[in-house]
Amino acid sequence: MARKLLLATLVVFIVWTVLDFVIHGLLLQSAYEGSMQLWRPMPEMKTGLMYLVRLVAALVFVTIYVRLISPKNMKNGLYYGLLFGLGTGISMGYGTYSVQPIPYIMALTWFLGTLVEAILGGVLTALIVKEGRIDIAEQSK
């Protein structure tokens, strides 16, 4: 199961990284440019920390599924992703919007983007971490 957890974490991390580039680097580029006073200048951005945070988030996301979701199937992966996305997306998008002067389109896109990322993460995790035949080598550990 550890190999599946690590593989699912890597896949979710890569998908979330690509989607974040599309969302933040392409779709919201003009919104970020219009609110530059709220953000660090590009040379001061903590890119390494950003990737580390995303990796830890992917690991936690997959670990919750592996340890707490049963049975491990597509329906539960989709449902888990939907609930996780709603919970994190609403706080990311609208929670930030309630306390910081970001444009509304940014709040909406953060919410919807997080929702889509979590749903895809749940589906991909379900595809990778399937219940089924128990490997004898895994059983002896």
Short mmCIF file of C-alpha atoms in Angstrom, two decimals:
data_model
loop_
_atom_site.label_atom_id
_atom_site.label_comp_id
_atom_site.label_asym_id
_atom_site.label_seq_id
_atom_site.Cartn_x
_atom_site.Cartn_y
_atom_site.Cartn_z
CA MET A 1 0.00 0.00 0.00
CA ALA A 2 2.94 2.32 0.66
CA ARG A 3 3.97 2.22 -3.01
CA LYS A 4 0.43 3.07 -4.09
CA LEU A 5 0.30 5.92 -1.58
CA LEU A 6 3.57 7.37 -2.90
CA LEU A 7 2.52 6.91 -6.54
CA ALA A 8 -0.87 8.54 -5.92
CA THR A 9 0.83 11.40 -4.06
CA LEU A 10 3.21 11.99 -6.97
CA VAL A 11 0.40 11.88 -9.55
CA VAL A 12 -1.83 14.24 -7.55
CA PHE A 13 1.12 16.60 -6.98
CA ILE A 14 1.89 16.73 -10.72
CA VAL A 15 -1.74 17.24 -11.74
CA TRP A 16 -2.25 19.95 -9.12
CA THR A 17 0.96 21.67 -10.24
CA VAL A 18 -0.11 21.71 -13.89
CA LEU A 19 -3.63 22.91 -13.04
CA ASP A 20 -2.26 25.61 -10.74
CA PHE A 21 -0.11 26.87 -13.61
CA VAL A 22 -3.17 27.03 -15.88
CA ILE A 23 -5.35 28.67 -13.21
CA HIS A 24 -2.87 31.13 -11.74
CA GLY A 25 -0.42 31.59 -14.58
CA LEU A 26 -2.89 31.83 -17.44
CA LEU A 27 -6.52 32.30 -16.42
CA LEU A 28 -5.91 34.73 -13.56
CA GLN A 29 -2.84 36.50 -14.93
CA SER A 30 -4.64 39.80 -15.54
CA ALA A 31 -6.36 39.65 -12.14
CA TYR A 32 -2.98 39.21 -10.44
CA GLU A 33 -1.49 42.05 -12.48
CA GLY A 34 -4.39 44.28 -11.42
CA SER A 35 -3.81 43.53 -7.75
CA MET A 36 0.00 43.54 -7.65
CA GLN A 37 0.05 45.51 -4.40
CA LEU A 38 -1.24 42.37 -2.62
CA TRP A 39 1.53 40.01 -3.73
CA ARG A 40 5.27 39.61 -3.38
CA PRO A 41 7.25 40.72 -6.44
CA MET A 42 8.16 37.70 -8.61
CA PRO A 43 11.84 37.64 -7.51
CA GLU A 44 10.73 37.49 -3.85
CA MET A 45 8.22 34.64 -4.30
CA LYS A 46 9.07 31.52 -2.33
CA THR A 47 8.76 29.04 -5.20
CA GLY A 48 10.47 26.17 -3.39
CA LEU A 49 8.18 26.59 -0.41
CA MET A 50 5.16 26.71 -2.74
CA TYR A 51 6.10 23.32 -4.24
CA LEU A 52 6.83 21.83 -0.80
CA VAL A 53 3.43 22.98 0.48
CA ARG A 54 1.71 21.46 -2.57
CA LEU A 55 3.60 18.18 -2.09
CA VAL A 56 2.64 17.97 1.59
CA ALA A 57 -0.98 18.82 0.70
CA ALA A 58 -1.02 16.03 -1.90
CA LEU A 59 0.46 13.58 0.62
CA VAL A 60 -2.12 14.50 3.25
CA PHE A 61 -4.95 14.33 0.68
CA VAL A 62 -3.93 10.83 -0.45
CA THR A 63 -3.21 9.63 3.11
CA ILE A 64 -6.71 10.64 4.26
CA TYR A 65 -8.15 8.60 1.39
CA VAL A 66 -5.91 5.59 2.08
CA ARG A 67 -6.51 5.55 5.85
CA LEU A 68 -10.11 6.73 6.19
CA ILE A 69 -12.08 5.99 3.02
CA SER A 70 -13.62 2.56 2.61
CA PRO A 71 -14.36 0.90 0.33
CA LYS A 72 -11.75 2.31 -2.01
CA ASN A 73 -13.61 2.74 -5.27
CA MET A 74 -14.31 5.37 -7.91
CA LYS A 75 -17.58 6.50 -6.32
CA ASN A 76 -15.93 7.15 -2.96
CA GLY A 77 -12.89 8.78 -4.60
CA LEU A 78 -15.17 11.16 -6.48
CA TYR A 79 -17.26 11.89 -3.39
CA TYR A 80 -14.15 12.42 -1.25
CA GLY A 81 -12.68 14.79 -3.83
CA LEU A 82 -15.95 16.71 -4.06
CA LEU A 83 -16.24 17.16 -0.28
CA PHE A 84 -12.56 18.01 0.12
CA GLY A 85 -12.81 20.49 -2.75
CA LEU A 86 -15.91 22.16 -1.37
CA GLY A 87 -14.36 22.52 2.08
CA THR A 88 -10.99 23.79 0.95
CA GLY A 89 -12.24 25.72 -2.06
CA ILE A 90 -14.81 27.76 -0.16
CA SER A 91 -12.25 28.74 2.46
CA MET A 92 -9.54 29.42 -0.13
CA GLY A 93 -11.68 31.50 -2.46
CA TYR A 94 -14.41 33.12 -0.42
CA GLY A 95 -12.64 33.03 2.94
CA THR A 96 -9.81 35.04 1.43
CA TYR A 97 -12.27 37.31 -0.40
CA SER A 98 -13.97 38.11 2.91
CA VAL A 99 -10.78 39.51 4.47
CA GLN A 100 -8.56 40.59 1.58
CA PRO A 101 -9.40 42.99 -1.27
CA ILE A 102 -8.94 40.46 -4.09
CA PRO A 103 -11.11 40.73 -7.22
CA TYR A 104 -14.29 38.64 -7.12
CA ILE A 105 -13.24 36.71 -10.24
CA MET A 106 -10.14 35.60 -8.35
CA ALA A 107 -12.20 34.31 -5.42
CA LEU A 108 -14.57 32.45 -7.73
CA THR A 109 -11.72 30.97 -9.77
CA TRP A 110 -9.83 29.91 -6.64
CA PHE A 111 -12.98 28.19 -5.38
CA LEU A 112 -13.79 26.44 -8.68
CA GLY A 113 -10.15 25.61 -9.38
CA THR A 114 -9.69 24.04 -5.96
CA LEU A 115 -12.92 22.10 -6.41
CA VAL A 116 -11.82 20.73 -9.80
CA GLU A 117 -8.34 19.90 -8.50
CA ALA A 118 -9.74 18.01 -5.52
CA ILE A 119 -12.26 16.07 -7.62
CA LEU A 120 -9.51 15.07 -10.05
CA GLY A 121 -7.27 14.22 -7.11
CA GLY A 122 -9.97 11.98 -5.64
CA VAL A 123 -10.59 10.21 -8.95
CA LEU A 124 -6.88 9.68 -9.63
CA THR A 125 -6.28 8.46 -6.09
CA ALA A 126 -9.17 6.02 -6.41
CA LEU A 127 -7.76 4.70 -9.68
CA ILE A 128 -4.34 4.13 -8.14
CA VAL A 129 -5.30 2.99 -4.62
CA LYS A 130 -7.77 0.21 -5.38
CA GLU A 131 -8.93 -2.51 -3.08
CA GLY A 132 -8.58 -5.95 -4.45
CA ARG A 133 -6.18 -8.82 -4.27
CA ILE A 134 -3.87 -8.47 -1.28
CA ASP A 135 -0.21 -8.85 -2.16
CA ILE A 136 1.41 -11.54 0.02
CA ALA A 137 4.57 -9.43 0.37
CA GLU A 138 2.45 -6.51 1.62
CA GLN A 139 0.60 -8.81 4.03
CA SER A 140 3.79 -10.03 5.72
CA LYS A 141 4.93 -6.51 6.64
#
